GROMACS .gro file of N, CA and C in nm:
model
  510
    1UNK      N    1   0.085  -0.119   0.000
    1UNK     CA    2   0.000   0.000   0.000
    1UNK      C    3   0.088   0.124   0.000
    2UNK      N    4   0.015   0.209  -0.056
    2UNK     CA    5   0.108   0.325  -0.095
    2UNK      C    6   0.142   0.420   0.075
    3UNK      N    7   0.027   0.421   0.108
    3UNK     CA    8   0.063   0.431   0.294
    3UNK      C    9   0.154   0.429   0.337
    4UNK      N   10   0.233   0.238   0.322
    4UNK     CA   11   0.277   0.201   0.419
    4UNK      C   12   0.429   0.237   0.392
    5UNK      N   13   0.482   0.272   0.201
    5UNK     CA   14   0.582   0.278   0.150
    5UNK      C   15   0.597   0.448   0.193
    6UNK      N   16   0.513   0.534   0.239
    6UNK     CA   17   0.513   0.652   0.294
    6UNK      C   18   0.587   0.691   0.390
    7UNK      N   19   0.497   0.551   0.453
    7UNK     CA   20   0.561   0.582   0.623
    7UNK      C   21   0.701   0.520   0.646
    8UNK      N   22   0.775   0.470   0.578
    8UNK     CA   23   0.839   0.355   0.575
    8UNK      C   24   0.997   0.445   0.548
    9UNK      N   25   0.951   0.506   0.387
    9UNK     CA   26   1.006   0.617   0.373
    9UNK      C   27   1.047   0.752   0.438
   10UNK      N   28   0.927   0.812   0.498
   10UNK     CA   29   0.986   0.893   0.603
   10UNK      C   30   1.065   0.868   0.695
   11UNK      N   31   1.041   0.732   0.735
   11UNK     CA   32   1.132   0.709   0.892
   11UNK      C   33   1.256   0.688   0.858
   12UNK      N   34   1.263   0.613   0.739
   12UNK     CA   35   1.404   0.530   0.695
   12UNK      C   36   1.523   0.627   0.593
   13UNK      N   37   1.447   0.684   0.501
   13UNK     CA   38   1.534   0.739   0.418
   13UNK      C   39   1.510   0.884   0.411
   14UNK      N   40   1.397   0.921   0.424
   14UNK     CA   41   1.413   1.057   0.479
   14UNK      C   42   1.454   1.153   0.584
   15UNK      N   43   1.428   1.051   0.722
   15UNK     CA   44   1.476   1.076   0.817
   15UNK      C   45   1.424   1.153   0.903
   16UNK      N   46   1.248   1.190   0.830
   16UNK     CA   47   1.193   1.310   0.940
   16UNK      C   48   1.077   1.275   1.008
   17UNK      N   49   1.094   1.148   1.050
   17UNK     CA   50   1.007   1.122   1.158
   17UNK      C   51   1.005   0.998   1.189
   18UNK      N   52   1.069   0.986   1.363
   18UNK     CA   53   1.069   0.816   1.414
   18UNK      C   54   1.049   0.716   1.367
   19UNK      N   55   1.127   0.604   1.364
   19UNK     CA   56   1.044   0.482   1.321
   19UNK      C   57   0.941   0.439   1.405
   20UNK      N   58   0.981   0.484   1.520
   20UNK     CA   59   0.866   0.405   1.622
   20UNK      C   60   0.781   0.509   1.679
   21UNK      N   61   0.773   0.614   1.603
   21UNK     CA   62   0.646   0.742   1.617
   21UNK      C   63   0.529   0.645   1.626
   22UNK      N   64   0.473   0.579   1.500
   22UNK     CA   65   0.341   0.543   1.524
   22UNK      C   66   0.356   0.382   1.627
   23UNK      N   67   0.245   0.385   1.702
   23UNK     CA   68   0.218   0.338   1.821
   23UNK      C   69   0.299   0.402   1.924
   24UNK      N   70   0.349   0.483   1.951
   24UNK     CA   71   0.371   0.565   2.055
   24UNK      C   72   0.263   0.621   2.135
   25UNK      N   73   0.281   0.546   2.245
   25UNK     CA   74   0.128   0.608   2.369
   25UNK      C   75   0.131   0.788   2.366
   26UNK      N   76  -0.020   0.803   2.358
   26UNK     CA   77  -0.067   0.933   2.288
   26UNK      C   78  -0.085   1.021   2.417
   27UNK      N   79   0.013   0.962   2.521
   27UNK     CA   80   0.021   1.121   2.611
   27UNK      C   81   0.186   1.151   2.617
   28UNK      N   82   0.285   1.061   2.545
   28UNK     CA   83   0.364   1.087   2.507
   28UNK      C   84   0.320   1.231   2.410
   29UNK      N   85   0.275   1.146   2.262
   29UNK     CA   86   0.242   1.230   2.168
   29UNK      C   87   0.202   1.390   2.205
   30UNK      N   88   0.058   1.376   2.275
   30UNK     CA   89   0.025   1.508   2.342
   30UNK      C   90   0.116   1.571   2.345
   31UNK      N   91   0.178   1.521   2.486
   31UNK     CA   92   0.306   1.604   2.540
   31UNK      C   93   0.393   1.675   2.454
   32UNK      N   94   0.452   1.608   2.320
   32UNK     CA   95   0.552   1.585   2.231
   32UNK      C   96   0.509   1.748   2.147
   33UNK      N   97   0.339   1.749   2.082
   33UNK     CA   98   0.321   1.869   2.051
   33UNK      C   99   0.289   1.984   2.124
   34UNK      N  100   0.262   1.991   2.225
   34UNK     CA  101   0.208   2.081   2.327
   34UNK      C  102   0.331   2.158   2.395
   35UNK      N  103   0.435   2.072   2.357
   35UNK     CA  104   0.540   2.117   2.438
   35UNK      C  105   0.640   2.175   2.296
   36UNK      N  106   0.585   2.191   2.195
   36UNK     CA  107   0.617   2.304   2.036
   36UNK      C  108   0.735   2.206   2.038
   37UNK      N  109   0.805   2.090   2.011
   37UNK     CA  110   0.880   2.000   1.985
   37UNK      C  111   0.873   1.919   1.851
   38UNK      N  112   0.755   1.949   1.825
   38UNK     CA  113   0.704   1.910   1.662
   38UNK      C  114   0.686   2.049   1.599
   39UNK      N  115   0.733   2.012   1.424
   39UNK     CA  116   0.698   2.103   1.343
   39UNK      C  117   0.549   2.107   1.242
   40UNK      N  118   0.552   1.994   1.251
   40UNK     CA  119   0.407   1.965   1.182
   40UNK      C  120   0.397   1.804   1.247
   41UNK      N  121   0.200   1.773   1.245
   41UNK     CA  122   0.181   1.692   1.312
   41UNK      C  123  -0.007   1.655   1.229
   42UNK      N  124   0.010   1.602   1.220
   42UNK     CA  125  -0.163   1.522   1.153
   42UNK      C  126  -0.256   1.453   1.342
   43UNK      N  127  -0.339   1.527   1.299
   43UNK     CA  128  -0.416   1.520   1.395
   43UNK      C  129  -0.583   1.565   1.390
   44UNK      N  130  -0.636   1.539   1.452
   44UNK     CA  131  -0.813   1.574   1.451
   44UNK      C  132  -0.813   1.706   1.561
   45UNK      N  133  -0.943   1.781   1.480
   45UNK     CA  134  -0.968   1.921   1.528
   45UNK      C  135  -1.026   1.899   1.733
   46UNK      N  136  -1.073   1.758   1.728
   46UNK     CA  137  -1.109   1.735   1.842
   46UNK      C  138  -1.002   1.749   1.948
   47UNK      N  139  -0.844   1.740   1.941
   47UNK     CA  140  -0.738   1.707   2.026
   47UNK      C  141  -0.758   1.858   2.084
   48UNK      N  142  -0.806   1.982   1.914
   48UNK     CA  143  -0.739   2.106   2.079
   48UNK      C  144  -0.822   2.104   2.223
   49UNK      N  145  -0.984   2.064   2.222
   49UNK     CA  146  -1.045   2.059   2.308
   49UNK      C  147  -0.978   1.990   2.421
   50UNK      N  148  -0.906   1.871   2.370
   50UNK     CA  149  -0.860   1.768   2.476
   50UNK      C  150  -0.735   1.846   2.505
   51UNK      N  151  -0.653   1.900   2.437
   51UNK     CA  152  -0.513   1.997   2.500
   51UNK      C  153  -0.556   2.120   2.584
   52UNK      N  154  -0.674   2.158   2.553
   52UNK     CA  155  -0.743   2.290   2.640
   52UNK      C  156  -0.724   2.229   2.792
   53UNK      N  157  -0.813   2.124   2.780
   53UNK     CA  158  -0.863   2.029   2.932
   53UNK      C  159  -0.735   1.950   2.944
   54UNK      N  160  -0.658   1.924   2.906
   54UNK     CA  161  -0.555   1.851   2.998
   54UNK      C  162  -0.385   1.905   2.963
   55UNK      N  163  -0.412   1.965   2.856
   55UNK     CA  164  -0.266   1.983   2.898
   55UNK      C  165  -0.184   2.136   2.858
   56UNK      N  166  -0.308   2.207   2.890
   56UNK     CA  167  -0.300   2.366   2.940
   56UNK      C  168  -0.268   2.457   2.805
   57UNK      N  169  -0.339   2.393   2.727
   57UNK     CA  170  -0.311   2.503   2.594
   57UNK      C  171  -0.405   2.596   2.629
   58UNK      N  172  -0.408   2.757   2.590
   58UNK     CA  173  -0.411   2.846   2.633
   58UNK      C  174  -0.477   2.948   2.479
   59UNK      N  175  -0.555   3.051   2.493
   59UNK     CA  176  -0.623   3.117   2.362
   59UNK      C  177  -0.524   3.188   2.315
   60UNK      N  178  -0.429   3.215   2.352
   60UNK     CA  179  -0.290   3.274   2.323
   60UNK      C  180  -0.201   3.184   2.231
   61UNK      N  181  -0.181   3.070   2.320
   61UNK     CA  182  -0.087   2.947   2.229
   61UNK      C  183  -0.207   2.882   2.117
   62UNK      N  184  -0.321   2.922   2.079
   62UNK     CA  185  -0.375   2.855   2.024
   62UNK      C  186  -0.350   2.959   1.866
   63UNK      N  187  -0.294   3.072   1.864
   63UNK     CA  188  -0.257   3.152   1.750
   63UNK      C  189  -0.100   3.056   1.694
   64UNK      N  190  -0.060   2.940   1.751
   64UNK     CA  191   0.107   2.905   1.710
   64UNK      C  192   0.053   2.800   1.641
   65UNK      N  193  -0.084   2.728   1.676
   65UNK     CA  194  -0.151   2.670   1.575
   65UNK      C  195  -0.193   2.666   1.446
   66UNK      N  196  -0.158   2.597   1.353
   66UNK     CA  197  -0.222   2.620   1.180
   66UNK      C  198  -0.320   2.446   1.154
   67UNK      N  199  -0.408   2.457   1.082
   67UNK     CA  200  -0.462   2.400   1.016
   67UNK      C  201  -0.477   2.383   0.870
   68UNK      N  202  -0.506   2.313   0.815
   68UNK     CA  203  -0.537   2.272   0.702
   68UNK      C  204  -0.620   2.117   0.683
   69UNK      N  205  -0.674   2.106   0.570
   69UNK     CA  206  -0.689   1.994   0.480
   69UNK      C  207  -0.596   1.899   0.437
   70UNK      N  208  -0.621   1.773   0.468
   70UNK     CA  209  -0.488   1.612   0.465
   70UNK      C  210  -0.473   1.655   0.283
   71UNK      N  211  -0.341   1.712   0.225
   71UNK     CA  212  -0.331   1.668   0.088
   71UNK      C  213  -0.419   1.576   0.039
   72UNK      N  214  -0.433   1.583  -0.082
   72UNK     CA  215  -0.522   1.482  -0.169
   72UNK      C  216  -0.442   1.368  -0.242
   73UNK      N  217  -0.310   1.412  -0.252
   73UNK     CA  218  -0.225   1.350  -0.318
   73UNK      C  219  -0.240   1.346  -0.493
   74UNK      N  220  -0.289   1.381  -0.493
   74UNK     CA  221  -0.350   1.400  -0.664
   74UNK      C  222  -0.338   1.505  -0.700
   75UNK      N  223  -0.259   1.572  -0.802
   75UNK     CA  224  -0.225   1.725  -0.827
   75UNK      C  225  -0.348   1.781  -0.901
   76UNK      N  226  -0.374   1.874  -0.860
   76UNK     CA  227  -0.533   1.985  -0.867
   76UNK      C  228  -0.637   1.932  -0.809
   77UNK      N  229  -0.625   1.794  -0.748
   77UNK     CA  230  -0.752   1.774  -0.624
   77UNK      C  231  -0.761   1.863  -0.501
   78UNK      N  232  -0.858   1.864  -0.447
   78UNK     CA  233  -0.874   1.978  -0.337
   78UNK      C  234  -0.851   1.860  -0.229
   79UNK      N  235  -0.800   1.877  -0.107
   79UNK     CA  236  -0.770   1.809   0.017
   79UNK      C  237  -0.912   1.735   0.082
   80UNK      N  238  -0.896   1.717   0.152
   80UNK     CA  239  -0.966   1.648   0.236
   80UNK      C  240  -0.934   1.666   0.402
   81UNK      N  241  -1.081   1.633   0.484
   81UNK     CA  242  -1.072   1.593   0.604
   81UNK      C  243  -1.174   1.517   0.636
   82UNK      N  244  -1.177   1.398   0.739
   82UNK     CA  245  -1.244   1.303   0.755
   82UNK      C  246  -1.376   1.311   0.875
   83UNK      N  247  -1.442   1.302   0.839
   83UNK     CA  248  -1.566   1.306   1.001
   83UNK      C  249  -1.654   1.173   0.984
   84UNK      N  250  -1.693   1.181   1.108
   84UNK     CA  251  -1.763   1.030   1.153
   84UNK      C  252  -1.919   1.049   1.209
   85UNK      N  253  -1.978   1.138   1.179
   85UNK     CA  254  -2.111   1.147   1.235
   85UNK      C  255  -2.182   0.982   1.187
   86UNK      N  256  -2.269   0.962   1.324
   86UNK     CA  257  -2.310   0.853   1.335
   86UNK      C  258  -2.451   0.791   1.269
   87UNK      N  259  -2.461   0.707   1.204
   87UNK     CA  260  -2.621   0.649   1.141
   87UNK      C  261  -2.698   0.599   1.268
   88UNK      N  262  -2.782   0.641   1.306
   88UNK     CA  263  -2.888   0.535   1.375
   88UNK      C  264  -2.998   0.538   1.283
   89UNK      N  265  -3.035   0.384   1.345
   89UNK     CA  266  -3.141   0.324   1.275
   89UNK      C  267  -3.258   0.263   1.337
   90UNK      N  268  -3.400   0.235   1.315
   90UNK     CA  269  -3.494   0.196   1.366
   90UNK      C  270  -3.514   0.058   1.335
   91UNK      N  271  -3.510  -0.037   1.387
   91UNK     CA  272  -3.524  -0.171   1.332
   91UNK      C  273  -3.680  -0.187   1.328
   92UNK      N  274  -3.691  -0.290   1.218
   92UNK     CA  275  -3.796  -0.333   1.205
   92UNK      C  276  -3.924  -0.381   1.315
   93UNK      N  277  -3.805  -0.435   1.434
   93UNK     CA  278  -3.851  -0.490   1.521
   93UNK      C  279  -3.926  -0.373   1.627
   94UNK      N  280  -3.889  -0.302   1.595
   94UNK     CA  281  -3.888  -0.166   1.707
   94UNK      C  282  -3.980  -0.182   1.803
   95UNK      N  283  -4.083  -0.214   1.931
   95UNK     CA  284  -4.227  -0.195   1.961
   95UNK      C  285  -4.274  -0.041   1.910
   96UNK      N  286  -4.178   0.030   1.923
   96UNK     CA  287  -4.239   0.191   1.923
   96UNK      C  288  -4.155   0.280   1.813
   97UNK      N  289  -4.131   0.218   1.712
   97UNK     CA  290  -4.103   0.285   1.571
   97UNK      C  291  -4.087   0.422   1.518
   98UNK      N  292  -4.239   0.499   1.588
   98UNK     CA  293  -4.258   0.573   1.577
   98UNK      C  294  -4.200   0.690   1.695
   99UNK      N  295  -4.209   0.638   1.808
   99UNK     CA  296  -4.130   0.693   1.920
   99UNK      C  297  -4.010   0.708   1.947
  100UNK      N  298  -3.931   0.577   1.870
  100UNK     CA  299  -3.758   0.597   1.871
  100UNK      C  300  -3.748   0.661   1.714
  101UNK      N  301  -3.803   0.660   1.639
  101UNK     CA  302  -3.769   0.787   1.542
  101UNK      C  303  -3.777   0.970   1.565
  102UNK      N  304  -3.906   0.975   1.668
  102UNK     CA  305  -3.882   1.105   1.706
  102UNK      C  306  -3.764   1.117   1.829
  103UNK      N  307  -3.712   1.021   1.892
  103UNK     CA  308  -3.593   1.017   1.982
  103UNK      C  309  -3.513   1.063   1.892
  104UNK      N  310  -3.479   1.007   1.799
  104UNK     CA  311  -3.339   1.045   1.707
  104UNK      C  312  -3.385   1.138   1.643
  105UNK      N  313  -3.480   1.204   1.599
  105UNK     CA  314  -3.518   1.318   1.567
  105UNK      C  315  -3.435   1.453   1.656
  106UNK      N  316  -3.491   1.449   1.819
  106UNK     CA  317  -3.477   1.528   1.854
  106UNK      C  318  -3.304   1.486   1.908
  107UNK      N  319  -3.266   1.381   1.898
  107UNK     CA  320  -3.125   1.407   1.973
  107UNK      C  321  -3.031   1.408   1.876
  108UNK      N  322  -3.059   1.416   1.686
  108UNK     CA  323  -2.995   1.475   1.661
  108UNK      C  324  -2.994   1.578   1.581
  109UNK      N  325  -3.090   1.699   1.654
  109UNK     CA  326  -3.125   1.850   1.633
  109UNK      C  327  -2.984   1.925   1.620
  110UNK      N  328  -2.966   2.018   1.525
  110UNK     CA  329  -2.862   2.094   1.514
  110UNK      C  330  -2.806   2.155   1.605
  111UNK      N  331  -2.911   2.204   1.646
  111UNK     CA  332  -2.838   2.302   1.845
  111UNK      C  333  -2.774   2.190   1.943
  112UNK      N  334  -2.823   2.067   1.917
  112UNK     CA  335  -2.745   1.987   2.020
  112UNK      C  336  -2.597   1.925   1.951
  113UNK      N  337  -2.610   1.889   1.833
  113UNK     CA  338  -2.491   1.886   1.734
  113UNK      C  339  -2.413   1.983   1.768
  114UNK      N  340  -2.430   2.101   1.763
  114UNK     CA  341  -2.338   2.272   1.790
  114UNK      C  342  -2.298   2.217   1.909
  115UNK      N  343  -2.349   2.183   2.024
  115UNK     CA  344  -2.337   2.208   2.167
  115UNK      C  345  -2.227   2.072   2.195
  116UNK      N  346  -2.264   1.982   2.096
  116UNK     CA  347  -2.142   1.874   2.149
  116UNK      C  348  -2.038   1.915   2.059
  117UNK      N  349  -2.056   2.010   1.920
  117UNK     CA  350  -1.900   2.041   1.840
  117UNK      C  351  -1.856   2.123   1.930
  118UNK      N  352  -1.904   2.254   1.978
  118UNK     CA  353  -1.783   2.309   2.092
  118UNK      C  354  -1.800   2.304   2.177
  119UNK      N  355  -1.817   2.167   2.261
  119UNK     CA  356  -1.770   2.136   2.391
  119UNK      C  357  -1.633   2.039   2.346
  120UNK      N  358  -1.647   1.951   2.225
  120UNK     CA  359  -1.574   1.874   2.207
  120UNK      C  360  -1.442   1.924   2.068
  121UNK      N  361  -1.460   2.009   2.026
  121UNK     CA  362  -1.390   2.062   1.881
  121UNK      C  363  -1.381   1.957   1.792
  122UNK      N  364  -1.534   1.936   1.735
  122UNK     CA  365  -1.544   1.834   1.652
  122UNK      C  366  -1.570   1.954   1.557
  123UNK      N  367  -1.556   1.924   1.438
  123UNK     CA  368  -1.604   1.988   1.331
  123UNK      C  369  -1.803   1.951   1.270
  124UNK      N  370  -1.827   2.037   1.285
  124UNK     CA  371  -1.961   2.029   1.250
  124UNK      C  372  -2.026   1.954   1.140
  125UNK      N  373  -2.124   1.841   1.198
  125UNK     CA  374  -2.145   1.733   1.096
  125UNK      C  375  -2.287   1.755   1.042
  126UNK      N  376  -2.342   1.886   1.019
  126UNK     CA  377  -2.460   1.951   0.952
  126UNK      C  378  -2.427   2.103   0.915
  127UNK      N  379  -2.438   2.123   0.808
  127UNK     CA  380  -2.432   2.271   0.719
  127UNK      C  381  -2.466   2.374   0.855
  128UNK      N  382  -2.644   2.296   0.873
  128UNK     CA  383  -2.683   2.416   0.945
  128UNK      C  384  -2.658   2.448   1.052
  129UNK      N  385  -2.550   2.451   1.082
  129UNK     CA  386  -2.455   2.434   1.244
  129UNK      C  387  -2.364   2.544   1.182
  130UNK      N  388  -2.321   2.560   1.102
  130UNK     CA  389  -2.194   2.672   1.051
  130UNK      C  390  -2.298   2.746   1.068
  131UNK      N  391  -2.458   2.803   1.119
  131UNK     CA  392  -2.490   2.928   1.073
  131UNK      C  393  -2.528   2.965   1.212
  132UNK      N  394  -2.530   2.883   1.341
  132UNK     CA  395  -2.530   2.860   1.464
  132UNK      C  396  -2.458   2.998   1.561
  133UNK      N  397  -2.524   3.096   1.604
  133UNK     CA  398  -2.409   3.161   1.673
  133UNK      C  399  -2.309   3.133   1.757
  134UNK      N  400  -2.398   3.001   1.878
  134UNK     CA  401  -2.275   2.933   1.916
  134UNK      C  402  -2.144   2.885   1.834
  135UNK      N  403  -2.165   2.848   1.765
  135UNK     CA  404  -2.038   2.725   1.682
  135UNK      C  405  -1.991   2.860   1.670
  136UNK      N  406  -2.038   2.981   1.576
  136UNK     CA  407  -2.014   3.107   1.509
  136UNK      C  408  -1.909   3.188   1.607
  137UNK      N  409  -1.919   3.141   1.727
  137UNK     CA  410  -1.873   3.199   1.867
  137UNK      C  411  -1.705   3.143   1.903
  138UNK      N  412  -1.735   3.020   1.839
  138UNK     CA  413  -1.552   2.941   1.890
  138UNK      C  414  -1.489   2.985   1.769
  139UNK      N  415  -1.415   3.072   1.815
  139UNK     CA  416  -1.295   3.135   1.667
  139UNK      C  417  -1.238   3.001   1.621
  140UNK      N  418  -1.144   2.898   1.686
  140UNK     CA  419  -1.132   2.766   1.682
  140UNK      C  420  -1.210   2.769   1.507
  141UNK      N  421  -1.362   2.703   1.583
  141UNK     CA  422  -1.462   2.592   1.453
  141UNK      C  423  -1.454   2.710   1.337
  142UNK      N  424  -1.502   2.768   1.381
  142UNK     CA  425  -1.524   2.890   1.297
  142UNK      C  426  -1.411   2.919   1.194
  143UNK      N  427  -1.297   2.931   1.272
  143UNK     CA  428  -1.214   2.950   1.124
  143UNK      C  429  -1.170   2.778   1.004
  144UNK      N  430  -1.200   2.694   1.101
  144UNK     CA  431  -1.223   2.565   1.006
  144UNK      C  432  -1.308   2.510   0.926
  145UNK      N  433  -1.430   2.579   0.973
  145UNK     CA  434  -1.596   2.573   0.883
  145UNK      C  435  -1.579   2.497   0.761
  146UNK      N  436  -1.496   2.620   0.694
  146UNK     CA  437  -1.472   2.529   0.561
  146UNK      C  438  -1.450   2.398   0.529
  147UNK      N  439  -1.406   2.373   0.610
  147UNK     CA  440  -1.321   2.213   0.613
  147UNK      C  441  -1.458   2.126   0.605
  148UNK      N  442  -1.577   2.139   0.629
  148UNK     CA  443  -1.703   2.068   0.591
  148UNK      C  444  -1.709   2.067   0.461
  149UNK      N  445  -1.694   2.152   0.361
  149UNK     CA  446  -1.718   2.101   0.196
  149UNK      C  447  -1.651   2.014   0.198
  150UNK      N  448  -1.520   1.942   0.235
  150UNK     CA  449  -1.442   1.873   0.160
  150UNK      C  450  -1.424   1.724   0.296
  151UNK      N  451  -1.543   1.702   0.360
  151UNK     CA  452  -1.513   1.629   0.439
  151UNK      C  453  -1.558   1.516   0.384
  152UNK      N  454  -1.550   1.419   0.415
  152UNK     CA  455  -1.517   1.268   0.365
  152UNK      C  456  -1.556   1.183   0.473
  153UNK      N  457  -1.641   1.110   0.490
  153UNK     CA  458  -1.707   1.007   0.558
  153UNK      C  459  -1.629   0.882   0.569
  154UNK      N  460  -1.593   0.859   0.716
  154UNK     CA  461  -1.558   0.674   0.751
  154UNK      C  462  -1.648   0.594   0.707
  155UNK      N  463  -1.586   0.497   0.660
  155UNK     CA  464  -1.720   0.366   0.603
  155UNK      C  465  -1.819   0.359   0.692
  156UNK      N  466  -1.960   0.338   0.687
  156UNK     CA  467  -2.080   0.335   0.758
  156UNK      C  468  -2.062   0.192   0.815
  157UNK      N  469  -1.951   0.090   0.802
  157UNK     CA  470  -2.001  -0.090   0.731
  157UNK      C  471  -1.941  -0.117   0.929
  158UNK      N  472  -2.023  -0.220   0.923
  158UNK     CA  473  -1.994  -0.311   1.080
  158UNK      C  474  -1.885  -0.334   1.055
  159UNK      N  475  -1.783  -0.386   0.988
  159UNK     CA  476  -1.696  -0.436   1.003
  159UNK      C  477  -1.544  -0.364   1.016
  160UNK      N  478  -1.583  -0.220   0.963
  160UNK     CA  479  -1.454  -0.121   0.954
  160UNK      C  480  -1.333  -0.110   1.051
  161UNK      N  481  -1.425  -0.113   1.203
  161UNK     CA  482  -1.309  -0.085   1.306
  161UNK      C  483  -1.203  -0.218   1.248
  162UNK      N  484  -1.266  -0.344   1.263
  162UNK     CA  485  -1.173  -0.428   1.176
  162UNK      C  486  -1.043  -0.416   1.142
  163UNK      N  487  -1.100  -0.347   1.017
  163UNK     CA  488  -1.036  -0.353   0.887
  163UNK      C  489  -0.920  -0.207   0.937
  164UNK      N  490  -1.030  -0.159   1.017
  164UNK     CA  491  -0.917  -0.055   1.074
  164UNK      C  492  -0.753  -0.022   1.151
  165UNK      N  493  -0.840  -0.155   1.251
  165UNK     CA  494  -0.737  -0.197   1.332
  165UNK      C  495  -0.607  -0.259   1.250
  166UNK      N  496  -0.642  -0.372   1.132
  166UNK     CA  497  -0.570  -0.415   1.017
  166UNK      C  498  -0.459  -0.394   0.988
  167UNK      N  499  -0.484  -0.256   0.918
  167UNK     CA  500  -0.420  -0.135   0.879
  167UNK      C  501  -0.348  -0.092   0.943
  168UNK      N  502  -0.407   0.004   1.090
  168UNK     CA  503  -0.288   0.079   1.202
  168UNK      C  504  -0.154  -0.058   1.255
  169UNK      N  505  -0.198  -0.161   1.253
  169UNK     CA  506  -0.102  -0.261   1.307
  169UNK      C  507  -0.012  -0.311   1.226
  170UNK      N  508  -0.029  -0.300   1.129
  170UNK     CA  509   0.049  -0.370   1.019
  170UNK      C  510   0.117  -0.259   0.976
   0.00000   0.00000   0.00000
């Protein structure tokens, strides 16, 4: 996989980043960027929330921060970033069909979507959440907004974590 000749490459013949970076316990990692020791680093918009709450990043140090879109790897493709908003479903079996559809109705209303993206610095997994004054409120989401046109969905399929795990181990 073209991945793995990536990573393989960086560590070995390029020389700019550990061989044994990946699987490195991720309060190492934390630590590793929080403490400006990295120059660039691939990561989810969710970590600054988690560096806010544990490991004292600050609205000040959050200007030494840059973002972007994961390359596309394809010259004149536009980048990408990945989100995972969740499917629920009503089974057939349901007794109350009609009652656990208005459940998921209301729990997953846009204002409560907003309210778990900035508590958590998830990137917003409905349009109508970028128009939200809250979300509108975390300079953070707000200057990433964009990053919703070009987001890209994890497989929906039971079996992914799988296939996931697969992958990161190998």
């Amino acid at each position: 996989m073209n991945e793995y000749r990536f990573f393989a490459r960086a560590a070995q013949q390029d020389k700019v980043m550990r061989p044994t970076l990946i699987g490195t316990d991720w309060t190492i990692w934390h630590r590793t960027v929080m403490g400006q020791k990295v120059g660039f680093f691939h990561g989810g918009s969710w970590q600054v929330a988690e560096w806010k709450d544990k490991y004292g990043l600050t609205e000040d140090k959050m200007a030494d921060l840059g973002y972007a879109l994961i390359p596309s790897g394809i010259k004149g493709k536009p980048g990408v970033t990945l989100s995972h908003p969740l499917v629920y479903m009503v089974t057939a079996q349901s007794k109350h069909p009609d009652l656990a559809a208005r459940l998921l109705l209301e729990a997953t209303a846009p204002d409560l979507n907003t309210r778990h993206a900035v508590a958590s610095g998830h990137l917003a997994i409905m349009k109508a959440q970028l128009d939200d004054p809250e979300y509108k409120k975390s300079g953070f989401l707000h200057a990433i907004s964009y990053m919703v046109e070009h987001a890209k969905f994890l497989p929906l399929h039971s079996k992914f974590g799988t296939y996931d795990q697969i992958v990161y181990r190998a």
